[in-house]
Every structure is written in C-alpha cells, then in structure tokens.
Coordinates of C-alpha atoms (C1' of nucleotides) in Angstrom, one line a residue:
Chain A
X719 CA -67.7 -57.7 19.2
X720 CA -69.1 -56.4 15.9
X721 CA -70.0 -58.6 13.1
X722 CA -71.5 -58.3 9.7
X723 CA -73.8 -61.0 11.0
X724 CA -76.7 -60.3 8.9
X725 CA -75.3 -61.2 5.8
X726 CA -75.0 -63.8 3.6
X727 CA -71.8 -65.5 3.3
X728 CA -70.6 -67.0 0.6
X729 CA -68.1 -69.8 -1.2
X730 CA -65.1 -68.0 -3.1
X731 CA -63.5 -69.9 -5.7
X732 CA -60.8 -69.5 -8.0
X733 CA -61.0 -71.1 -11.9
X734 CA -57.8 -70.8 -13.6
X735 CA -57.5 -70.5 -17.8
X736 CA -53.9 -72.2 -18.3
X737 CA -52.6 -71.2 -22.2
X738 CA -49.5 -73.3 -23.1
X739 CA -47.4 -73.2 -26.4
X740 CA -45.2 -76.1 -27.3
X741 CA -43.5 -74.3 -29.7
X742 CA -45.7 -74.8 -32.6
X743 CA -49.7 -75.0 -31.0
X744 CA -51.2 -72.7 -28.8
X745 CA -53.4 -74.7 -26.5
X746 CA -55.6 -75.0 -23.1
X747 CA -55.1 -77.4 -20.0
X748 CA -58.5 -78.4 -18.9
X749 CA -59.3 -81.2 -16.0
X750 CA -61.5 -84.0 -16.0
X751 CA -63.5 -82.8 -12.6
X752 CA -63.1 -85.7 -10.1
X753 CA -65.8 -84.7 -8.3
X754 CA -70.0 -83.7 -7.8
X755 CA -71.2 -82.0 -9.5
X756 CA -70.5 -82.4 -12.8
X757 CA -68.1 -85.7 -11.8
X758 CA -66.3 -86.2 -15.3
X759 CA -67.0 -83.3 -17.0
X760 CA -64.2 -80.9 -18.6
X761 CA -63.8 -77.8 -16.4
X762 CA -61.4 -75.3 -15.0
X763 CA -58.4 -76.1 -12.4
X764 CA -60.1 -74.4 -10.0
X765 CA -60.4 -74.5 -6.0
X766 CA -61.5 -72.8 -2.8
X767 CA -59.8 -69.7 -1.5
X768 CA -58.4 -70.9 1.7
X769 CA -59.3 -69.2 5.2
X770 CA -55.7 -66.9 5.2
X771 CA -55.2 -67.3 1.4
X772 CA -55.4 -64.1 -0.9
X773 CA -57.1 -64.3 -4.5
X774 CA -53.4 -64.3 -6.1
X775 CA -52.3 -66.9 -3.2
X776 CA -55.4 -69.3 -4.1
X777 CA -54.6 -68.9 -7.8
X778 CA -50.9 -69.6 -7.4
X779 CA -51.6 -72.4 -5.1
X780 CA -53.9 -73.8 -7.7
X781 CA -51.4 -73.4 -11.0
X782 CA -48.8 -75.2 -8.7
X783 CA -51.3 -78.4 -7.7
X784 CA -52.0 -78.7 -11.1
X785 CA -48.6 -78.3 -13.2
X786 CA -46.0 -78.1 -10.4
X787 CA -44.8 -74.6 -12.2
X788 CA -44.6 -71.2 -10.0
X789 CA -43.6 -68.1 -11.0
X790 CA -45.1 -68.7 -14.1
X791 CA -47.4 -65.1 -15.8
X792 CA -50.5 -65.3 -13.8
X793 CA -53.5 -62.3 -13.9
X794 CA -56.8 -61.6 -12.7
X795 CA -59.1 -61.7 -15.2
X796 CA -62.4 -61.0 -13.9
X797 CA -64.8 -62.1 -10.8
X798 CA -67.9 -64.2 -11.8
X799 CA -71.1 -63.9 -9.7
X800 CA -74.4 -64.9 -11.0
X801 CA -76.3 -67.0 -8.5
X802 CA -77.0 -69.3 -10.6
X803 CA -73.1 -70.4 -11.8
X804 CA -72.6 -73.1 -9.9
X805 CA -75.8 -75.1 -9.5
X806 CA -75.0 -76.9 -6.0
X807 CA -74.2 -73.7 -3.9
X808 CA -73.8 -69.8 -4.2
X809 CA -69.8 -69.6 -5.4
X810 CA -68.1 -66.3 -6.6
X811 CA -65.2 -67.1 -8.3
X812 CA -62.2 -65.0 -9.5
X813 CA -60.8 -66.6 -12.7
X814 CA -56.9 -66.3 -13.5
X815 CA -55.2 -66.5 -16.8
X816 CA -51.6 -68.4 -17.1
X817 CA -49.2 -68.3 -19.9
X818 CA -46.7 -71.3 -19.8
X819 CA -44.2 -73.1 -21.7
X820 CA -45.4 -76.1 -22.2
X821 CA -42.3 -77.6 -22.3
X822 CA -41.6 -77.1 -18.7
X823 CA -45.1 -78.7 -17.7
X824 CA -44.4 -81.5 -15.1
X825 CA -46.7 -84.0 -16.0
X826 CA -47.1 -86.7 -13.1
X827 CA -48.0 -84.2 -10.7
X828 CA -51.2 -83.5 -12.2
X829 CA -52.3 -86.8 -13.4
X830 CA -54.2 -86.8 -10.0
X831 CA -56.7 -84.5 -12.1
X832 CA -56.6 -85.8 -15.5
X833 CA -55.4 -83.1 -17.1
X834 CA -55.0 -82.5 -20.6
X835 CA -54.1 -80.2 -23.1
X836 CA -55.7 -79.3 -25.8
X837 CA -56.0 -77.1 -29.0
X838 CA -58.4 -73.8 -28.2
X839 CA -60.6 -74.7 -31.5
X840 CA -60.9 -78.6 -30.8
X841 CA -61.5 -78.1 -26.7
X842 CA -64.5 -79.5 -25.1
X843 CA -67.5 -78.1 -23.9
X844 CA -66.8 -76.9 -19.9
X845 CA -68.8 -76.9 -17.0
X846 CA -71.2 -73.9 -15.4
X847 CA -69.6 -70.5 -17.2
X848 CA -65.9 -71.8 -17.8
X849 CA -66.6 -71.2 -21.4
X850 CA -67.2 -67.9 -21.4
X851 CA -63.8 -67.5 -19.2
X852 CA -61.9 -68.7 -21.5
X853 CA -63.9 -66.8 -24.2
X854 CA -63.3 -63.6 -22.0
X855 CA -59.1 -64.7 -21.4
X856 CA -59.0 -64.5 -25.3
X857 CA -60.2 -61.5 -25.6
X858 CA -57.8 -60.3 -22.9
X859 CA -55.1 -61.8 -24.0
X860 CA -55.6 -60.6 -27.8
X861 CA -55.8 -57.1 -26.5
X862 CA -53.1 -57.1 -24.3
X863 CA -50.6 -59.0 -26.6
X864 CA -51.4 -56.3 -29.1
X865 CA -49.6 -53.3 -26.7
X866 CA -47.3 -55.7 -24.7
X867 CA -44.8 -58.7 -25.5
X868 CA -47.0 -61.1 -23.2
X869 CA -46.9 -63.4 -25.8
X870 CA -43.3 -64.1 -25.2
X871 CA -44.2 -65.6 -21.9
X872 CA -45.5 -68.6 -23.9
X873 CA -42.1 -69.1 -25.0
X874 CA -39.7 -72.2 -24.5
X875 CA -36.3 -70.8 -23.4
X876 CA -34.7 -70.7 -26.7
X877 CA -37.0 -70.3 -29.9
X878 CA -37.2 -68.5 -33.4
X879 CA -38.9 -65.4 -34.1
X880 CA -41.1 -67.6 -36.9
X881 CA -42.2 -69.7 -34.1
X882 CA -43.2 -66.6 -32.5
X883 CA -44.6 -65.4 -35.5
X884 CA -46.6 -68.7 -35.7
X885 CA -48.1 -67.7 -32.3
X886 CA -49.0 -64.5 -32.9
X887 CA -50.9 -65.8 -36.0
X888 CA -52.6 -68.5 -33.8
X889 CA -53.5 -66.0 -30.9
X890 CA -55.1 -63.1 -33.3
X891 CA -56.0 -66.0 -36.1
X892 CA -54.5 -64.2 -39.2
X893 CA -51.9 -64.4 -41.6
X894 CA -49.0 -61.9 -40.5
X895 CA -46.3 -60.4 -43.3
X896 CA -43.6 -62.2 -42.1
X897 CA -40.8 -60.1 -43.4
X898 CA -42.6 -57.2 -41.7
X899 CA -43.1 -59.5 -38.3
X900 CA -39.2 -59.8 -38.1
X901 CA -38.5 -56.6 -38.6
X902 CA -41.0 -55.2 -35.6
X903 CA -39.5 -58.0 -32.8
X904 CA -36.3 -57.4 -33.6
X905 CA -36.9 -53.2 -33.5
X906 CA -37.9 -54.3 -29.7
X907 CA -34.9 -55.2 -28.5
X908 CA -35.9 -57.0 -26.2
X909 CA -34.2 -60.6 -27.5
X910 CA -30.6 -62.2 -27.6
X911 CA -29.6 -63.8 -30.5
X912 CA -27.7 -67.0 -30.5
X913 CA -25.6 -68.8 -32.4
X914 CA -27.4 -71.9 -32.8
X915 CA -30.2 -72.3 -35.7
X916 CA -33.6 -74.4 -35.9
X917 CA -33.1 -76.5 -38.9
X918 CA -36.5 -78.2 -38.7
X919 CA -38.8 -76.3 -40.6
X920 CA -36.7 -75.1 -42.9
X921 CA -33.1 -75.9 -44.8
X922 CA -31.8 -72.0 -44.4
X923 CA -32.7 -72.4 -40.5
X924 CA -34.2 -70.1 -38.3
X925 CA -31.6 -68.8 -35.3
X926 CA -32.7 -69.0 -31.9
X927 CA -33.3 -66.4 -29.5
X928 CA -33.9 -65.7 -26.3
X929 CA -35.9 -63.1 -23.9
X930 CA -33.6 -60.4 -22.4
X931 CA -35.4 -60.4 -19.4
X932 CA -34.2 -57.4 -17.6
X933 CA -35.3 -55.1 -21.2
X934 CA -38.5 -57.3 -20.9
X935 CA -39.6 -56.4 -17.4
X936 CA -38.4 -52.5 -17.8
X937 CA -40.1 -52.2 -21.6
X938 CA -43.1 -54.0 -20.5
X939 CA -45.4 -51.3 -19.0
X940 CA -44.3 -49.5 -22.8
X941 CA -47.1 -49.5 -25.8
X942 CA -46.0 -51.8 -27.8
X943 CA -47.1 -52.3 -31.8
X944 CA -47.5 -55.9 -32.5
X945 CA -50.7 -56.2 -34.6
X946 CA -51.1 -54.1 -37.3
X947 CA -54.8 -52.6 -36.8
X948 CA -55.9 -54.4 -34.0
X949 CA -59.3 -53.3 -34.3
X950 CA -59.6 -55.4 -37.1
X951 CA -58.9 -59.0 -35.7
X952 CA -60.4 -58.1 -32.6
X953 CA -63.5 -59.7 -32.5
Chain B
X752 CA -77.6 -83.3 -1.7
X753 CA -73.9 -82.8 -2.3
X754 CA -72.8 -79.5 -0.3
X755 CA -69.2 -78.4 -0.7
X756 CA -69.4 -78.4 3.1
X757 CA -65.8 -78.5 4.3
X758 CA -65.5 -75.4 2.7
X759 CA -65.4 -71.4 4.3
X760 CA -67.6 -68.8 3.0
X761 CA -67.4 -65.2 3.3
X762 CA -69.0 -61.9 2.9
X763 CA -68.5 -60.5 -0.7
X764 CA -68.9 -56.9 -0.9
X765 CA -68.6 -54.2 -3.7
X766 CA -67.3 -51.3 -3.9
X767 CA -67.9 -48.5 -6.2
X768 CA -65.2 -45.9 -7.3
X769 CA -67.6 -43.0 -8.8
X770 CA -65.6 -40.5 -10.6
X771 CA -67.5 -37.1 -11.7
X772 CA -66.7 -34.3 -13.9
X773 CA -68.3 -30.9 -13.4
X774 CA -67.4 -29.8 -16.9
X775 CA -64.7 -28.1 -15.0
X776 CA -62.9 -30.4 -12.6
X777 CA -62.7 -34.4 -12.0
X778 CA -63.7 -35.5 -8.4
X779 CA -64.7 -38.7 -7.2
X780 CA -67.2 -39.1 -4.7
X781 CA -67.2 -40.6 -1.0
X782 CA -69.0 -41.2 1.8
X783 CA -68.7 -40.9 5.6
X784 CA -68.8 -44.8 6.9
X785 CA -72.0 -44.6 9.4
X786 CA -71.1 -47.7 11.0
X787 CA -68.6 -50.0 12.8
X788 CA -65.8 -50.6 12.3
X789 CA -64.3 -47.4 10.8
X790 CA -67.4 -45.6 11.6
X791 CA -67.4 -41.7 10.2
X792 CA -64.1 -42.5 8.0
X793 CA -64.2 -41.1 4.5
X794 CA -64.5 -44.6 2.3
X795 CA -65.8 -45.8 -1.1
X796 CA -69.5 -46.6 -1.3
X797 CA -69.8 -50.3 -1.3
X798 CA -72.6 -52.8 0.1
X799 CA -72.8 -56.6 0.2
X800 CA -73.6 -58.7 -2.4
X801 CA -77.2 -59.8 -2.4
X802 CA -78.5 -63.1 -2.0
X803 CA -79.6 -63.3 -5.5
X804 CA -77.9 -60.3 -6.9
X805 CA -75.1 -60.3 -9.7
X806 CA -72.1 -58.5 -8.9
X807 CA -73.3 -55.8 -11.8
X808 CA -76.4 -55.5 -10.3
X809 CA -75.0 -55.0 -6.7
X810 CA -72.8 -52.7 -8.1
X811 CA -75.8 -50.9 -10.4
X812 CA -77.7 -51.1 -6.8
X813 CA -75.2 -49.5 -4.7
X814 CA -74.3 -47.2 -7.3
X815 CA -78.2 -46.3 -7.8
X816 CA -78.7 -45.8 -3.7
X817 CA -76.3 -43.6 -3.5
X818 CA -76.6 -41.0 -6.7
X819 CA -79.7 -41.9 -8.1
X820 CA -78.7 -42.6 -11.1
X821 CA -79.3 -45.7 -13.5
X822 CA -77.4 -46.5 -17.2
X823 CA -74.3 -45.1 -15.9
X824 CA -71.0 -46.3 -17.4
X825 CA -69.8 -48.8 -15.1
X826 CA -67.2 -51.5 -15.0
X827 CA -65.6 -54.8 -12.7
X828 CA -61.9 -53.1 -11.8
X829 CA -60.8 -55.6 -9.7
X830 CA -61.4 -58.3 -7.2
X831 CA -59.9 -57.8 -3.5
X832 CA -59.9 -61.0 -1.3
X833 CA -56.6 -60.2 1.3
X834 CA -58.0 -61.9 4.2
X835 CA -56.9 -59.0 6.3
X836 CA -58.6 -56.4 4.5
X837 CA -61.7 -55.7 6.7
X838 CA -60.5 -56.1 10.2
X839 CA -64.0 -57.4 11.5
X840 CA -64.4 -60.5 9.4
X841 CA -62.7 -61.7 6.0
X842 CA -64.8 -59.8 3.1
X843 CA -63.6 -60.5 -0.5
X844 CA -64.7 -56.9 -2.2
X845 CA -65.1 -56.5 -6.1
X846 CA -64.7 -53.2 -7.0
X847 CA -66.2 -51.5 -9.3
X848 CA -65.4 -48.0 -11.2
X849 CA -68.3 -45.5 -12.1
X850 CA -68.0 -42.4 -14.6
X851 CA -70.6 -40.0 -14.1
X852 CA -71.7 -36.6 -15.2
X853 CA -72.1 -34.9 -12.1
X854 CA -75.0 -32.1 -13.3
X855 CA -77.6 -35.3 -13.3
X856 CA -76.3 -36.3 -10.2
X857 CA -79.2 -35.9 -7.4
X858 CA -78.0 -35.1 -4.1
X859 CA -81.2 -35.7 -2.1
X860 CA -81.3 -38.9 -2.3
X861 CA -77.6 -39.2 -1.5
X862 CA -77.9 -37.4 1.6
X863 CA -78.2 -39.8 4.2
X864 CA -74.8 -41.3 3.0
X865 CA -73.4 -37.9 3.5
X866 CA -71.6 -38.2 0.6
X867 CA -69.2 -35.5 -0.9
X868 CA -67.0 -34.9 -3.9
X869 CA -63.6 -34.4 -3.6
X870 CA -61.0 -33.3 -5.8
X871 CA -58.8 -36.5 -6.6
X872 CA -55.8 -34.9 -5.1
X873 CA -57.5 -33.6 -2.4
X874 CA -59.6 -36.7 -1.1
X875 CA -59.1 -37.9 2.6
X876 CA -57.1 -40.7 3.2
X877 CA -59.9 -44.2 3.0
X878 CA -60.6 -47.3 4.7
X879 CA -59.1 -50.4 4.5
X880 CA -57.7 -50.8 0.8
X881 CA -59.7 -48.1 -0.5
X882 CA -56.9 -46.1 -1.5
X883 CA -55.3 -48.8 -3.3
X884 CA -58.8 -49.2 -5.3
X885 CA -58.9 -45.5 -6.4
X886 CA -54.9 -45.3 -7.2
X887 CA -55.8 -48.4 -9.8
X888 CA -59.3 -47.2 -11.1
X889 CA -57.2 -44.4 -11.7
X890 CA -54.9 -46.5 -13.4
X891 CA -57.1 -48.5 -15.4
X892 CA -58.8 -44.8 -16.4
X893 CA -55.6 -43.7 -17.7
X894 CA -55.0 -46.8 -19.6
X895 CA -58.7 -47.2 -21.4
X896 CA -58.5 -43.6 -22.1
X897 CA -55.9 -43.7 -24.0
X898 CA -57.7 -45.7 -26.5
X899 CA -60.9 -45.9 -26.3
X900 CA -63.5 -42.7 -25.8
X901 CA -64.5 -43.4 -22.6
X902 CA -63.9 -40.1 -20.5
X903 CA -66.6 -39.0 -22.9
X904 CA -69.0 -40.4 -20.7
X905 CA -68.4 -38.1 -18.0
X906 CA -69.4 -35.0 -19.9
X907 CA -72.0 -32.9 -19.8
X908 CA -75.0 -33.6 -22.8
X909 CA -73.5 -30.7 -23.7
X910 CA -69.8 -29.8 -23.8
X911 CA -67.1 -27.4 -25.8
X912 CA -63.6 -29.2 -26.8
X913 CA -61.5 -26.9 -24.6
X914 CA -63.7 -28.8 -21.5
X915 CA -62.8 -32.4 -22.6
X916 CA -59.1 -31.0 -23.1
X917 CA -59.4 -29.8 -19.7
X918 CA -60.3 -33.5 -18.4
X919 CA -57.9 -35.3 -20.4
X920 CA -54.9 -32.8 -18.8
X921 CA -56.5 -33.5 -15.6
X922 CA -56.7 -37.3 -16.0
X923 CA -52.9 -37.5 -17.7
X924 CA -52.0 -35.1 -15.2
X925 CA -50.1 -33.4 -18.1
X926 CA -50.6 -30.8 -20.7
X927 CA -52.3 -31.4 -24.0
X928 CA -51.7 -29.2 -27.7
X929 CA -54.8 -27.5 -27.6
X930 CA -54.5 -27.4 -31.5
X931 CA -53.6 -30.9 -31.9
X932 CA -56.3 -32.2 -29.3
X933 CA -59.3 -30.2 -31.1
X934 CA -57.9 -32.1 -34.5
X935 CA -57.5 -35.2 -33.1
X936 CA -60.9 -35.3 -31.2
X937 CA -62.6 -33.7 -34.3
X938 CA -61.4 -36.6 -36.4
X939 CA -62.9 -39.2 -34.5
X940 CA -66.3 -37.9 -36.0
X941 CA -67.9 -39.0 -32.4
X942 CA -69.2 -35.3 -32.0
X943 CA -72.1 -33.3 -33.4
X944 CA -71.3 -29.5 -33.5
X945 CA -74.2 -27.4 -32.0
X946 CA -74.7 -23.8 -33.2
X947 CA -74.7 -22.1 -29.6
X948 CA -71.3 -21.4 -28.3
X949 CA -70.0 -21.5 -24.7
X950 CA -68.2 -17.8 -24.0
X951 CA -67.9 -18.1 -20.5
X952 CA -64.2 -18.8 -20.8
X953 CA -62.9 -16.9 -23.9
X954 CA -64.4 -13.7 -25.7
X955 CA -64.7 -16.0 -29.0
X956 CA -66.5 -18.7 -27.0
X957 CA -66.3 -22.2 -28.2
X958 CA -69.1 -24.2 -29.9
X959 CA -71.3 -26.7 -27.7
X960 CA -70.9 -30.0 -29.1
X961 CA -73.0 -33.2 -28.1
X962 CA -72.1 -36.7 -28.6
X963 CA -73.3 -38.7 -31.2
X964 CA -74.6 -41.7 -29.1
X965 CA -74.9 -43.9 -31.9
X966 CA -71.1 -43.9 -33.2
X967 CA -69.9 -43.8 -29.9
X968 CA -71.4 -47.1 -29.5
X969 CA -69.8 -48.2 -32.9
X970 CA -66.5 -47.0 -32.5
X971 CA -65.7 -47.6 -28.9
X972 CA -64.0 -50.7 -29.3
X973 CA -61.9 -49.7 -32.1
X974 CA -58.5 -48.3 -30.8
X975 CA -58.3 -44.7 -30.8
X976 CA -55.2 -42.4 -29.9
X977 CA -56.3 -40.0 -27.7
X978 CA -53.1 -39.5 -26.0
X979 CA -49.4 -38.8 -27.4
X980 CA -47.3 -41.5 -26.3
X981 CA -49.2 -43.0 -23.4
X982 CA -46.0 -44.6 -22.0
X983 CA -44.6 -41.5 -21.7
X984 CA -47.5 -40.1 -19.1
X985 CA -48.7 -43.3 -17.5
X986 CA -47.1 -43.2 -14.1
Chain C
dT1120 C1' -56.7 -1.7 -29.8
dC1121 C1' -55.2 -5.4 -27.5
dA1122 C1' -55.2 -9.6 -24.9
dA1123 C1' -56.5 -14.2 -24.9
dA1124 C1' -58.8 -18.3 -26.0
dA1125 C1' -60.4 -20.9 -30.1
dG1126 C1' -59.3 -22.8 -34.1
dT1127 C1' -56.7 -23.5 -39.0
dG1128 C1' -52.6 -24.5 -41.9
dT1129 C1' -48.3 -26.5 -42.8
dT1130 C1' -44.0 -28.8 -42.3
dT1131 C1' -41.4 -32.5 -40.6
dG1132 C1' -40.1 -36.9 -39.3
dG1133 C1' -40.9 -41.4 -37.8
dC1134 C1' -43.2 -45.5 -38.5
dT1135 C1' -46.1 -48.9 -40.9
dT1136 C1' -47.1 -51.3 -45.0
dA1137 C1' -46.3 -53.6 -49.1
dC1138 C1' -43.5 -56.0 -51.7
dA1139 C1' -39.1 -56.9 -54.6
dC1140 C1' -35.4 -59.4 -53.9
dC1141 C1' -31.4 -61.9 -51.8
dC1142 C1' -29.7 -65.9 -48.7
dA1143 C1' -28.8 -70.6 -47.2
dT1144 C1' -29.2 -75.2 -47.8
dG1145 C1' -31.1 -80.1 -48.2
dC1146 C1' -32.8 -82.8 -51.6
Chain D
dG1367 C1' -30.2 -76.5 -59.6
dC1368 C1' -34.2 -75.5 -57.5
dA1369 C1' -37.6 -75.2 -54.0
dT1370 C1' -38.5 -73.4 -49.6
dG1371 C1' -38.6 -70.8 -45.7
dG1372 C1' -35.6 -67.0 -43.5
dG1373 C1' -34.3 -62.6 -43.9
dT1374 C1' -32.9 -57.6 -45.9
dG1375 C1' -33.8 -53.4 -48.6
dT1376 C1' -36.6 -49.9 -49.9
dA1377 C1' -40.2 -46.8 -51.5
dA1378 C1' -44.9 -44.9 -50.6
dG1379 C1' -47.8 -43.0 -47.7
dC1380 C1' -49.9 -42.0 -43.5
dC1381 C1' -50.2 -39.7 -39.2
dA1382 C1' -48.6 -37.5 -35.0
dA1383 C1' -46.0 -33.6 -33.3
dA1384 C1' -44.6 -29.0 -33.5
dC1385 C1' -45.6 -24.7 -34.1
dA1386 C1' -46.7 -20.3 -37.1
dC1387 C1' -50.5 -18.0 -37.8
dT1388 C1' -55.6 -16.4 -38.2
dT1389 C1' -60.1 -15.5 -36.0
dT1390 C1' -63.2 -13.6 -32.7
dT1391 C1' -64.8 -10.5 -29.4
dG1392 C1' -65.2 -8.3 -24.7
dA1393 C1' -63.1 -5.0 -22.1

DNA sequence: TCAAAAGTGTTTGGCTTACACCCATGC
DNA sequence: GCATGGGTGTAAGCCAAACACTTTTGA
C-alpha cells in the first residue's frame, strides 16, 4: 500500500465567528472554554474535524452543538496555520462565519459551554488568534454586505427596514440617510410588506416586512448597492 | 502535558493555482504528478505543509520550487478537507491562487516537475478536486477583478491597453468597448505612459505603459469598476 | 489610398445624493 | 398641537454605455 508516511500529520480544527442581531444590537457568541488550555478563557465555538467529517460538516456540526440552529448562513472564511496558534499542539483550523437571528437561539442547549453574547465593541479578549478571526469576519462581512443582502440573514422573521437600517449602521459603523436607505431596500425587491406596524420606537410606526426568499436566493449572486462608497468605511 | 490525544490528525497539503499571462493569452500552469497515487496525471502543484511552515510560506515554497519566482501575488482561495478527496489517506488541502507574469517565469528550474502551460480551456482534466479548485480560482478571479486591479499583476513590466483589454475579455470570457475600456482604465491614474509604442499589432501601434507600483498599492482596496455589470458576465 | 487598430468626443439615461417636505400618532 | 421618527418627492450631478468620428501608418 502507498502512504504519505513521511509526513507530518496534523490536528484540523474548526473556530466558528457566530454574529446574531436581536433586532436592535449586532453582537458575537463567544464560549467560556471548559477545557486546557486556556480553561476559562473566552474563545471560539470551535472543535475537531471528525475522521469522515468535511470542513462544512465539522462547522455545521459545531453551530448545531452550540445553538441547536441548522440551516442557518454559514461560510468559510479562511484557514489559519502558524505553528505557533495553538500553543499545546500543531492545529490548522478553518474558521466559519454565521449570521443568525438571535431570536431563534435555543438557549439551554448551549449552557453546557457557557455561552454568551455579547456586543462586538464590549467583547472580551479571545484565546490564541480568535481575535484576529473575528477582526478578519468583519472585514468580510462589511465587504460582502456592501454587494449582497447578507445582512438580511440577521434578520428576525418579520422586522422594519429602520431596524435594518440600524444594522447596516452598526455593521459599517456610520450614520446612513435614512430616507435614502428606504428608498434603496425597497428598489430591491426583495421584501413583503405586511400589514402590521412596529409601534415601539416610534408613534407613526414602522411596517413590518419580510424576506421574499425565492427573489433573495435568485438576486443574491447580483451586485448589489447598499453602502454608498464603500471604500470609505472600509477600514 | 495536556495533549488533545483522542483526537485524528491528517496531512495538510497546498495547492497552488498559478495563472500566467503571456501578454497575449491567459494559461495556468500544471504539472505531471511523478508519484503514486495518480502518478503522470496532469494536477496542481501542491506539497505538504511543513513542520514549522505557515500555510503562506508553504504556499510561497511550493510556488518558488516550481517557477522560481518570489513576491508574486498570491492568495488563500479555499480550504478543501472532504475526507475522500485523496484516495490514499485523508489530506485537508488549502489552496492557494497565484498571478504571474509568465516572461520572468524560469523554466529550468521547473523542469523536473515537467510542468507546462495550458490554455484555461484547453487544460487536461486534474486529480482529485483539482478541477473544482481552478473552476473557483477562476471564480474568485472574476469576482476580485471586477473591483479591484488585480489582473494587473499578471502583466508584463511593460504593457499597451489593447493587451490588458485582451485579458479582461479573456478572463470575462466576453467582449469589452475598446473605447470605453482605454477610458475607464486611463482614469484609474494606476498607469505611467511610456514614449515607445508597441506596433506589432496595428500600423499606429499603441503606447507601452508601466504600472505605477506606488498607487497601485494605494488604490487597490478601494472599489474600482473594471467591468460593466459584473452580474451580467459572472457565470 | 485604404484598411484596421488606437484613441477622442459627445450624447444619453440611469442611478446616487442631498435635502425639502409631508405623514401619522401618542403625549 | 407639537415632537418624533417614518416615509415621499424631487432636483442636481455624476458616471457608465453607446457609438460617431478622428488619427496613424504599413502595405
């Protein structure tokens, strides 16, 4: 039989960057790791690729032990190698970036891992290079909400296009024209108006909408033009 | 010492999709397997990962052992981890994509690879999920390029507009307003205009022009608009 | 002189931006 | 009745797309 044998094998992990919106903050799910090394310090979901497990497997398998959610927006952000990330034994990991509604986050299947949410800005320092993941999801996300409605995959089922606004604001960190904002969403076409209104942020009311799903999945792929000038939020 | 014992490792490869221009036609470059499995298939160039290597510098290494060449533009596509991808033992591959100008490109030191370029629509069929690497480098190309100047990097130091219309047709598969295109490109202010003109393919000739390193550098973040209506083109 | 590629000029229309202004309603 | 956020109207201006037209020069 013919191996490979003269190589050096390695551990392959997965590290997952979970965004959730609650309607009104944009924030991060981080675990208090239950283990060595680094027992008790904030960090990643994460996990071992299993023996028959592909990368997107391992990384749905890992969103699902943690917030009992599948079929939930799930991409590949990057692979992380240095030798040095993980301090007990060589580990490449491939880190994932999820977009959920927070909403439909079940919470006593994760309290095994002390998870919690918390606001980007206000989140704690995380272990080996988890930082710079979530540093490098940010950026991705930011470019890639500028061309496609991604964004909307933070949604709850029914919301209101300032809520929306309110996340756009939060994701690129600047003040958007709101009339303007309106305008472009609806041009989309891409939600359903209903009936009912949000009357608590303002005494008008905002109407609810939701995602027209099948116009989201065929328009997707399509530039989009969400952010004026991206080039000058992007950081 | 805390091990993550219970755990599998595996071989972590790269793999390198190097894409050339010859001021004339875009070709990517492969190499004849010389071992088992899949011994004298046409594949990528790839190599396992070092035991103290970075991915980027395995990639940089493999890309290095096989052209020669060092500061090339070079960037993580994709991680591949299907545990049935290499048929002798499980491999997680990160691929990497490579643009290169193929003039500095030094076949001797290639040779015992037995490498060859190949017109994209013309390459061999590859190994494993090779083909599935190039079709999303391509992909990826097609996407970046749109907005950002990166097929610049695969010109010649120096180059006439009507060339780098003649790679952006061949990238978009599709045909380009010459008169728009030298506009458009012009605009971008990336360019330096030499005095010597290229008449090889017209009786007027077209003037060499030569990137201007340092605004490429300073611009290539911002978002450009290289290509009318991406959605339109992007397959 | 003429063909053919390189390059300039000009019009058009769509889309973004900016911002004036109207709407709905709870207090 | 007025403050407040939600939403519409509209004009200015920019920029891409289309395409007529000029330039250059070898054969």
């Amino acid at each position: 039989m013919i191996t490979y044998s003269d190589q050096v094998r390695v551990l392959v992990a997965v590290d997952c960057i979970i965004f959730g919106f609650d309607g009104d903050q944009l924030q991060i799910l981080l675990i208090k790791r239950g283990f060595q090394p680094a027992k008790d310090q904030w960090s990643l979901m994460g996990g071992f690729v299993g023996k028959k497990e592909t990368l997107d497997g391992a990384a749905e398998r890992i969103l699902f032990e943690l917030t009992g959610l599948k079929d939930v927006y799930l991409e590949q952000l990057s692979a992380y190698g240095n030798p040095e990330r993980d301090p007990i034994e060589r580990t490449v990991s491939v880190a994932y970036f999820a977009l959920i509604d927070i909403n439909t986050y079940k919470t006593q299947i994760s309290d095994r891992y002390h998870a919690e949410w918390f606001l980007i800005n206000e989140a704690p320092s995380l272990i080996f290079d988890h930082n710079n993941m979530v540093e490098e999801a940010q950026k991705r996300i930011r470019y890639k909400a500028a061309l496609h409605p991604i964004l909307f995959e933070l949604m709850p089922t029914k919301f209101t296009i300032p809520q929306l606004q309110n996340l756009y604001e939060q994701v690129y960190n600047a003040k958007i024209d709101n009339r303007n904002f309106i305008r472009k969403v609806n041009s989309t076409d891409l939600l359903i108006k209903l009936t009912e209104k949000d009357k608590s942020s303002s005494k008008r009311g905002a109407f609810y909408y939701t995602l027209d799903k099948t116009k989201y999945k065929a328009k997707f792929q399509s530039f989009l033009n969400f952010i004026p000038n991206p080039e000058n939020l992007i950081s």
